[in-house]
PDB file of C-alpha atoms in Angstrom:
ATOM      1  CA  UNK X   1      20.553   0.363 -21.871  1.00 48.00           C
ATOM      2  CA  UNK X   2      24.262  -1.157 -22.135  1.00 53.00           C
ATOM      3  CA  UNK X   3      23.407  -4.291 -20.423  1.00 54.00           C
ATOM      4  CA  UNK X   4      20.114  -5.810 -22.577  1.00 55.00           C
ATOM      5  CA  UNK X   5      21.912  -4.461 -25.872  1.00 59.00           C
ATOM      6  CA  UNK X   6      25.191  -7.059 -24.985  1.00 59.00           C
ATOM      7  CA  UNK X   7      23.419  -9.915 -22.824  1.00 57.00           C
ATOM      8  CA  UNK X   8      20.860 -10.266 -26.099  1.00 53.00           C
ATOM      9  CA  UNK X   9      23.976 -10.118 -28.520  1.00 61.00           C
ATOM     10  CA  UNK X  10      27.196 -12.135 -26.976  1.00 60.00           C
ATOM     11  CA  UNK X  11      25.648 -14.218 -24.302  1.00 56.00           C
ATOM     12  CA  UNK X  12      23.493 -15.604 -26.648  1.00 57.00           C
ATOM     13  CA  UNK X  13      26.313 -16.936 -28.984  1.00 67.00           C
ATOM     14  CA  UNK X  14      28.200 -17.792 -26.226  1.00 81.00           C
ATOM     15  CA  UNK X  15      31.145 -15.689 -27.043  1.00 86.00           C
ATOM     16  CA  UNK X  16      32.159 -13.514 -24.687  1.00 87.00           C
ATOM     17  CA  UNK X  17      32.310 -12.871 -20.687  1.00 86.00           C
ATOM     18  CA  UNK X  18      31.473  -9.739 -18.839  1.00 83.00           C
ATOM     19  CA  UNK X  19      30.321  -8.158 -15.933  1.00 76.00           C
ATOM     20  CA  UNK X  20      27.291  -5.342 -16.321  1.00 75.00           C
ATOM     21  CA  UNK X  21      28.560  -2.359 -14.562  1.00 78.00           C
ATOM     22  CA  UNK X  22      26.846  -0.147 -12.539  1.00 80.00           C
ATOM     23  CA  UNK X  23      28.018   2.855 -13.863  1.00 80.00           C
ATOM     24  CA  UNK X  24      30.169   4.896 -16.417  1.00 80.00           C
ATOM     25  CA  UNK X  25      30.512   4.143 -19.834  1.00 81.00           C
ATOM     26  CA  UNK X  26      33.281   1.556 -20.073  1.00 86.00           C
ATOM     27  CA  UNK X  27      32.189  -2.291 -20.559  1.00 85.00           C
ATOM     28  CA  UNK X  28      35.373  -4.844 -20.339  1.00 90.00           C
ATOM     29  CA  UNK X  29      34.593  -7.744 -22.290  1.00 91.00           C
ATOM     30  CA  UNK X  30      36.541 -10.940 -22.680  1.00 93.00           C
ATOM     31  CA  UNK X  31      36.738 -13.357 -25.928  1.00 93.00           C
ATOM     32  CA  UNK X  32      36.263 -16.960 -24.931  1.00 92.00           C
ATOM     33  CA  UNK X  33      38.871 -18.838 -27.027  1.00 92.00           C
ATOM     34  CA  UNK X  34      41.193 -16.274 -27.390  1.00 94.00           C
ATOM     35  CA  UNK X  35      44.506 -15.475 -26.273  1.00 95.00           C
ATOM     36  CA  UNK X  36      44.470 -12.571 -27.845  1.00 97.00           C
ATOM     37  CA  UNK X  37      42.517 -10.194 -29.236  1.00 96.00           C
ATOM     38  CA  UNK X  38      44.944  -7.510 -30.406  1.00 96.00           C
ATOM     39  CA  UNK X  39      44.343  -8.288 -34.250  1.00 96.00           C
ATOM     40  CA  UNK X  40      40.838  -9.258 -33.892  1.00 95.00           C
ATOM     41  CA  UNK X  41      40.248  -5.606 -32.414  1.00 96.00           C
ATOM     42  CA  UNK X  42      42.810  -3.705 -34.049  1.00 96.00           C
ATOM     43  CA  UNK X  43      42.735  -5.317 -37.819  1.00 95.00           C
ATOM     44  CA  UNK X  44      39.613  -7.105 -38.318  1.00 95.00           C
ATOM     45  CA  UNK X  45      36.998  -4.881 -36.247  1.00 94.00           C
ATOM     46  CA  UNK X  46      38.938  -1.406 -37.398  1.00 94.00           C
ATOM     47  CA  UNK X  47      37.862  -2.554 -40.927  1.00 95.00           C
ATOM     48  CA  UNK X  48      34.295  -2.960 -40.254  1.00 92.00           C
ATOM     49  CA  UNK X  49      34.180   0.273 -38.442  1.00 90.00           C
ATOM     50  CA  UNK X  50      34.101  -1.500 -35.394  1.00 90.00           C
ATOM     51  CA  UNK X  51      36.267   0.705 -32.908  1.00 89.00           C
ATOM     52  CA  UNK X  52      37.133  -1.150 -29.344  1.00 92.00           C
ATOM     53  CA  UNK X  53      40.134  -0.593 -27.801  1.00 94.00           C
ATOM     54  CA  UNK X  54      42.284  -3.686 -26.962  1.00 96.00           C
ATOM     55  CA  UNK X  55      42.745  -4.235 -23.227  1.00 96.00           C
ATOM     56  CA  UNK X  56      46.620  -4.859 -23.537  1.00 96.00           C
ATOM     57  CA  UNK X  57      46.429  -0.505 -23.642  1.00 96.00           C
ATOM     58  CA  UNK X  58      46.097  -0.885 -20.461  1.00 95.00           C
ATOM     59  CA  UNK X  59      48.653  -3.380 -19.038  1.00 94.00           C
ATOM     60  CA  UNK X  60      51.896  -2.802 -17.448  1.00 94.00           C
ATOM     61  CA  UNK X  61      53.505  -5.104 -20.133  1.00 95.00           C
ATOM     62  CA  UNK X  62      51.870  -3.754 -23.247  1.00 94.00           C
ATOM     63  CA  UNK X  63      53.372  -6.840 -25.176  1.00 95.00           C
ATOM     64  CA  UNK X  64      51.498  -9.460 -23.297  1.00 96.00           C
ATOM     65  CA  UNK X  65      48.612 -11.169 -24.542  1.00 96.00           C
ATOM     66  CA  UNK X  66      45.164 -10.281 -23.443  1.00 97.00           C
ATOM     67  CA  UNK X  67      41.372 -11.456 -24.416  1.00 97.00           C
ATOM     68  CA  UNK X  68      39.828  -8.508 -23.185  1.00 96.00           C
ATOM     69  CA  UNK X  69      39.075  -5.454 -25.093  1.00 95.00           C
ATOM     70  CA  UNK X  70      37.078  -1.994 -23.953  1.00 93.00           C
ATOM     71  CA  UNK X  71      33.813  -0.997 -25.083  1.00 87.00           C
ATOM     72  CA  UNK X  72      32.141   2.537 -24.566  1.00 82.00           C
ATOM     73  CA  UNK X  73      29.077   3.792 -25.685  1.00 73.00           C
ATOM     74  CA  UNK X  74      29.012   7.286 -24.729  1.00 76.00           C
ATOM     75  CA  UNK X  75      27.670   8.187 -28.091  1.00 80.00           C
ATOM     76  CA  UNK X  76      26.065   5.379 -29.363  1.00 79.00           C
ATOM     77  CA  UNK X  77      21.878   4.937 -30.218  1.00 81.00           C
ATOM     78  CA  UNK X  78      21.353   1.520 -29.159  1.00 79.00           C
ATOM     79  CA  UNK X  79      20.705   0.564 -33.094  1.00 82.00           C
ATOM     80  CA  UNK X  80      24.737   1.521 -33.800  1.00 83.00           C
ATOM     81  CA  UNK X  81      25.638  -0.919 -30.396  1.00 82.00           C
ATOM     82  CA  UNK X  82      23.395  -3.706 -31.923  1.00 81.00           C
ATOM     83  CA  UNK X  83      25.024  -3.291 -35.035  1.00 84.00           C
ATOM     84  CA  UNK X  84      28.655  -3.020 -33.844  1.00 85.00           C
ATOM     85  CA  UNK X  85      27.988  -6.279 -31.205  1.00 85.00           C
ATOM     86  CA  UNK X  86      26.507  -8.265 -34.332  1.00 85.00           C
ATOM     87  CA  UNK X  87      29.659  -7.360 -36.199  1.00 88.00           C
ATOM     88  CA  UNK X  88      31.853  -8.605 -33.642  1.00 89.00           C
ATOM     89  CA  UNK X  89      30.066 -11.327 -33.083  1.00 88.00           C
ATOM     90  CA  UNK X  90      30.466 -12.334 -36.342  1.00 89.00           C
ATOM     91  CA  UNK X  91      34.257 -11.729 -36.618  1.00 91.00           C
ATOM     92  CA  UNK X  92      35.076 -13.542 -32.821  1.00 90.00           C
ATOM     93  CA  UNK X  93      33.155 -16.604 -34.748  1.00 89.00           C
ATOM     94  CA  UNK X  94      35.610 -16.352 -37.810  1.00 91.00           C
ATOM     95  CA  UNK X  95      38.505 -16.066 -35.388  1.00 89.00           C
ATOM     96  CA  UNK X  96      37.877 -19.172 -33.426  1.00 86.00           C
TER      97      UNK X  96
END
């Protein structure tokens, strides 16, 4: 379910990298073209009511720049992913 709703979306505007995992409900994505994604993710997205969580969380050195964030969809129908990917896709595009 995880995998057509976010190879449709992001591969297709050629934004982002990723690898389909196999299982769980984590997906690591990375922004191509960006250092950084802390205020894309944290500002930008939060005010869409797009919630990610910024991969730098999870870094020994929580100051360093990453272009990853983390995206789960426990809870979400695949209508609310589409949505949320279209919205991002539409604020990595204003970023760049």
């Amino acid at each position: 379910m995880v995998s057509g709703n976010i190879s449709s979306l992001l591969s297709f505007v050629g934004l982002a990298e990723w690898h389909v995992p196999t299982a769980g409900m984590f997906l690591w994505v990375k922004i191509k073209g960006l250092h950084d994604v802390r205020k894309l993710i944290e500002e930008k997205a939060f005010k869409k009511e797009i919630f990610m969580l910024p991969g730098y969380h999870f870094y020994l050195d929580s100051s360093a720049p990453c272009p990853y964030f983390r995206a789960s969809f426990s809870l979400a129908s695949p209508e609310q992913m589409d949505m949320a990917f279209q919205g991002l896709a539409q604020l990595i595009k204003e970023s760049l």
